[in-house]
Amino acid sequence: MKTQVCIIGGGPSGLLLSQLLHRKGIESIVVERQSCDHVLGRIRAGVLERGLVDLLREAGCGVRMDREGEVHHGFYISHNDAIERVDLEAHSGGGTVMVYGQTEVTRDLYDARAAMGGVILHNVQDVALHDLKSQSPHVTFQMDGEDQRIDCDFVVGADGFHGVSRPSIPEPDRREFEKVYPFGWLGVLSETPPVSPELIYGTHERGFCLCSMRSQVLSRYYIQVPLSDKPEDWSDEAFWAELKKRLPASVSDKLVTGPSIEKSIAPLRSFVCETMRYGNLFLVGDAAHIVPPTGAKGLNTAASDVHYLYHGLSDHYLNGDSAGIDEYAEKALARVWKAERFSWWMTKLLHSFPESGAFDARMQQADFEYLFSSDAAQASLAENYVGLPY
Ligand code: FAD
Ligand code: DHB
């Protein structure tokens, strides 16, 4: 097979890039290790920045999001029994976020790719990247027991944190920065009305919690748990009881509980790979960087990578101008590090760290008191939460 851009990974990054390129007349093939049902079964992000919302519209995938997604103008932070609202709109010059699940984004992208006849090869195995420093790289894999090969101009590694693309960059050309946090998030999806019309990020001496939603009849809740916990250690009853203990009484009194329809644990990690380009391989999204989910930045940072690469590849193919792809890694990484900083700060502010002592507890307290007594501090939070400009 032959194409212009071979994209490894059919998650949101790979699908969005493929869809945007196709609309500019640039060909791509997406190769995905899992089945479509598996990809759509993953419950992940829920909060979309303006930049991603605009890209989805540009990709022709915004109709259902604009109909069913909810525009949020603020969110709450609770601290033991106190609760304060962060007015995103007032503090960021009119910024808002869209609450619309990553599962739905991915479904819309699959539907759009299918409608345009986009090529997505599922259930591929043993993907390997070759000749990345040459003008004619190629990708090999197994499909239905047969060896396959795709020749292309560029390879895009959109295959997430555990993919094959990043390790294809030889070690001397790749520097990795990592911080692993000593806890995970246990997430539950339930067919219950959300406890609050806006998200609540909750801190408590028992640990962090988050009240989020997918719609007015579908709620998503998270609690901080030790890394050693497994989802099966937590019955639904135990989850709801723990969540209630971490919320102010004024909120927990209103919590509607019900059976979980999904329960999973995500570890928390900060990670950046420098560089994001090696020869004619470009890394995008979780393949190149991971943030702890506290600031809702993972999918949104993947989207900013897609934005830079999409414009770079379009300029290369349509105008013969390669400046955009040459500057890709530098531009993407500059924004990535800011999202890393914000996510790390939100994580530090809101979680209980097992190793922290009395001084750290006072620092966390002082951080809250400063945040809610300073318009400048809330403006900084709001500016980052709605998304820094591309
Ligand atoms: P992925 O979604 O990981 O997709 C990569 C794809 O590549 C997968 O489909 C995988 O099967 C495929 N693949 C892997 N290896 C290979 C291979 N060798 N060959 C072929 N295919 C391969 N982000 C936000 O912005 N906001 C949030 O609110 C938010 N909340 C989150 C909550 C949780 C609990 C979690 C876990 C994450 C959250 N995120 C959030 C992060 C967000 O989900 C990710 O950043 C996003 O999925 C990245 O998309 P991606 O396409 O780069 O990678
Ligand atoms: C959700 C996840 C997040 O990480 C976050 O910060 C906000 C919302 C969610 O899954 O709804």
Short mmCIF file of C-alpha atoms in Angstrom, two decimals, residues 128-274:
data_model
loop_
_atom_site.label_atom_id
_atom_site.label_comp_id
_atom_site.label_asym_id
_atom_site.label_seq_id
_atom_site.Cartn_x
_atom_site.Cartn_y
_atom_site.Cartn_z
CA ALA A 128 7.18 -1.51 12.95
CA LEU A 129 8.53 1.79 11.57
CA HIS A 130 11.42 1.81 9.06
CA ASP A 131 13.79 4.25 7.31
CA LEU A 132 12.45 7.20 9.29
CA LYS A 133 15.45 9.39 8.38
CA SER A 134 14.94 8.78 4.65
CA GLN A 135 12.59 10.53 2.19
CA SER A 136 10.63 7.28 1.82
CA PRO A 137 9.88 5.75 5.22
CA HIS A 138 7.66 2.69 5.48
CA VAL A 139 5.58 0.88 8.05
CA THR A 140 5.12 -2.90 8.30
CA PHE A 141 2.55 -4.92 10.27
CA GLN A 142 0.47 -8.07 10.27
CA MET A 143 -3.20 -8.06 9.36
CA ASP A 144 -5.39 -11.18 9.17
CA GLY A 145 -2.20 -13.25 9.43
CA GLU A 146 -0.59 -11.59 6.37
CA ASP A 147 2.47 -9.32 6.23
CA GLN A 148 1.61 -5.78 5.08
CA ARG A 149 3.68 -2.74 4.12
CA ILE A 150 2.73 0.94 3.72
CA ASP A 151 5.12 3.28 1.87
CA CYS A 152 4.63 6.96 2.69
CA ASP A 153 6.17 10.45 2.89
CA PHE A 154 5.60 10.89 6.63
CA VAL A 155 4.82 8.66 9.61
CA VAL A 156 2.75 10.08 12.47
CA GLY A 157 3.03 8.34 15.85
CA ALA A 158 -0.41 8.84 17.43
CA ASP A 159 -0.30 5.53 19.26
CA GLY A 160 -0.53 6.67 22.87
CA PHE A 161 1.85 6.22 25.78
CA HIS A 162 2.37 2.47 25.26
CA GLY A 163 2.73 2.64 21.47
CA VAL A 164 5.60 1.65 19.23
CA SER A 165 6.41 5.05 17.67
CA ARG A 166 8.24 6.79 20.50
CA PRO A 167 10.59 3.81 21.14
CA SER A 168 11.39 3.87 17.39
CA ILE A 169 13.40 7.06 18.02
CA PRO A 170 16.90 5.91 19.01
CA GLU A 171 17.86 6.83 22.57
CA PRO A 172 20.56 9.39 21.83
CA ASP A 173 17.95 11.43 19.90
CA ARG A 174 15.25 11.14 22.57
CA ARG A 175 15.22 12.59 26.08
CA GLU A 176 12.41 11.64 28.44
CA PHE A 177 11.21 13.50 31.54
CA GLU A 178 8.90 11.70 33.97
CA LYS A 179 7.19 12.08 37.32
CA VAL A 180 5.01 9.29 38.68
CA TYR A 181 2.50 10.20 41.42
CA PRO A 182 1.90 7.88 44.39
CA PHE A 183 -1.85 7.43 43.69
CA GLY A 184 -4.41 6.79 40.96
CA TRP A 185 -7.97 7.87 40.12
CA LEU A 186 -10.80 5.38 40.50
CA GLY A 187 -13.50 6.47 38.02
CA VAL A 188 -17.16 5.45 37.99
CA LEU A 189 -19.73 6.13 35.28
CA SER A 190 -23.37 5.91 36.39
CA GLU A 191 -26.77 6.58 34.89
CA THR A 192 -27.64 9.16 37.53
CA PRO A 193 -28.20 12.93 37.31
CA PRO A 194 -25.01 14.91 38.09
CA VAL A 195 -24.84 16.20 41.66
CA SER A 196 -24.02 19.72 40.43
CA PRO A 197 -24.64 21.59 37.17
CA GLU A 198 -20.88 22.41 37.06
CA LEU A 199 -17.86 20.21 37.85
CA ILE A 200 -16.65 20.02 41.45
CA TYR A 201 -12.95 19.36 42.12
CA GLY A 202 -12.90 18.29 45.76
CA THR A 203 -10.04 18.24 48.23
CA HIS A 204 -10.28 16.54 51.57
CA GLU A 205 -7.87 15.07 54.08
CA ARG A 206 -9.14 11.62 52.93
CA GLY A 207 -8.07 12.46 49.36
CA PHE A 208 -9.18 14.17 46.16
CA CYS A 209 -12.51 13.64 44.41
CA LEU A 210 -14.10 14.95 41.21
CA CYS A 211 -17.77 15.22 40.27
CA SER A 212 -18.15 15.41 36.49
CA MET A 213 -20.75 14.44 33.95
CA ARG A 214 -21.48 13.37 30.41
CA SER A 215 -25.11 14.59 30.25
CA GLN A 216 -28.01 15.41 32.55
CA VAL A 217 -28.61 11.67 33.03
CA LEU A 218 -25.03 10.36 33.03
CA SER A 219 -22.49 11.20 35.74
CA ARG A 220 -18.77 10.60 35.98
CA TYR A 221 -17.12 10.60 39.42
CA TYR A 222 -13.52 10.02 40.48
CA ILE A 223 -11.77 9.47 43.82
CA GLN A 224 -8.04 9.39 44.57
CA VAL A 225 -6.99 5.85 45.61
CA PRO A 226 -3.66 4.18 46.49
CA LEU A 227 -1.83 2.72 43.50
CA SER A 228 -2.18 -0.77 44.99
CA ASP A 229 -6.03 -0.67 44.76
CA LYS A 230 -7.88 -2.57 42.01
CA PRO A 231 -11.35 -1.64 40.67
CA GLU A 232 -12.71 -4.96 42.00
CA ASP A 233 -11.63 -3.92 45.52
CA TRP A 234 -14.31 -1.23 45.37
CA SER A 235 -17.99 -2.21 45.49
CA ASP A 236 -20.38 0.48 44.26
CA GLU A 237 -21.55 1.00 47.86
CA ALA A 238 -17.97 1.54 49.09
CA PHE A 239 -17.29 4.00 46.25
CA TRP A 240 -20.39 6.13 46.96
CA ALA A 241 -19.73 6.09 50.71
CA GLU A 242 -16.13 7.29 50.20
CA LEU A 243 -17.14 9.96 47.69
CA LYS A 244 -19.74 11.33 50.13
CA LYS A 245 -17.14 11.59 52.90
CA ARG A 246 -14.90 13.74 50.66
CA LEU A 247 -17.64 16.22 49.62
CA PRO A 248 -19.12 19.09 51.65
CA ALA A 249 -22.36 18.00 53.36
CA SER A 250 -24.31 20.54 51.25
CA VAL A 251 -23.24 18.54 48.15
CA SER A 252 -23.21 14.96 49.43
CA ASP A 253 -26.79 15.38 50.73
CA LYS A 254 -27.88 15.83 47.09
CA LEU A 255 -25.80 12.99 45.57
CA VAL A 256 -27.95 10.49 43.67
CA THR A 257 -26.26 7.08 43.60
CA GLY A 258 -26.90 4.08 41.38
CA PRO A 259 -25.18 1.06 39.85
CA SER A 260 -21.86 1.76 38.08
CA ILE A 261 -21.80 1.04 34.36
CA GLU A 262 -17.99 1.38 34.19
CA LYS A 263 -15.31 1.38 36.85
CA SER A 264 -11.58 1.74 36.19
CA ILE A 265 -8.37 3.02 37.78
CA ALA A 266 -5.94 5.35 35.98
CA PRO A 267 -2.45 5.93 37.40
CA LEU A 268 -1.23 9.56 37.44
CA ARG A 269 1.91 10.49 35.57
CA SER A 270 3.66 13.55 34.09
CA PHE A 271 5.81 12.67 31.08
CA VAL A 272 7.40 14.53 28.16
CA CYS A 273 9.49 13.16 25.31
CA GLU A 274 11.89 15.60 23.68
#
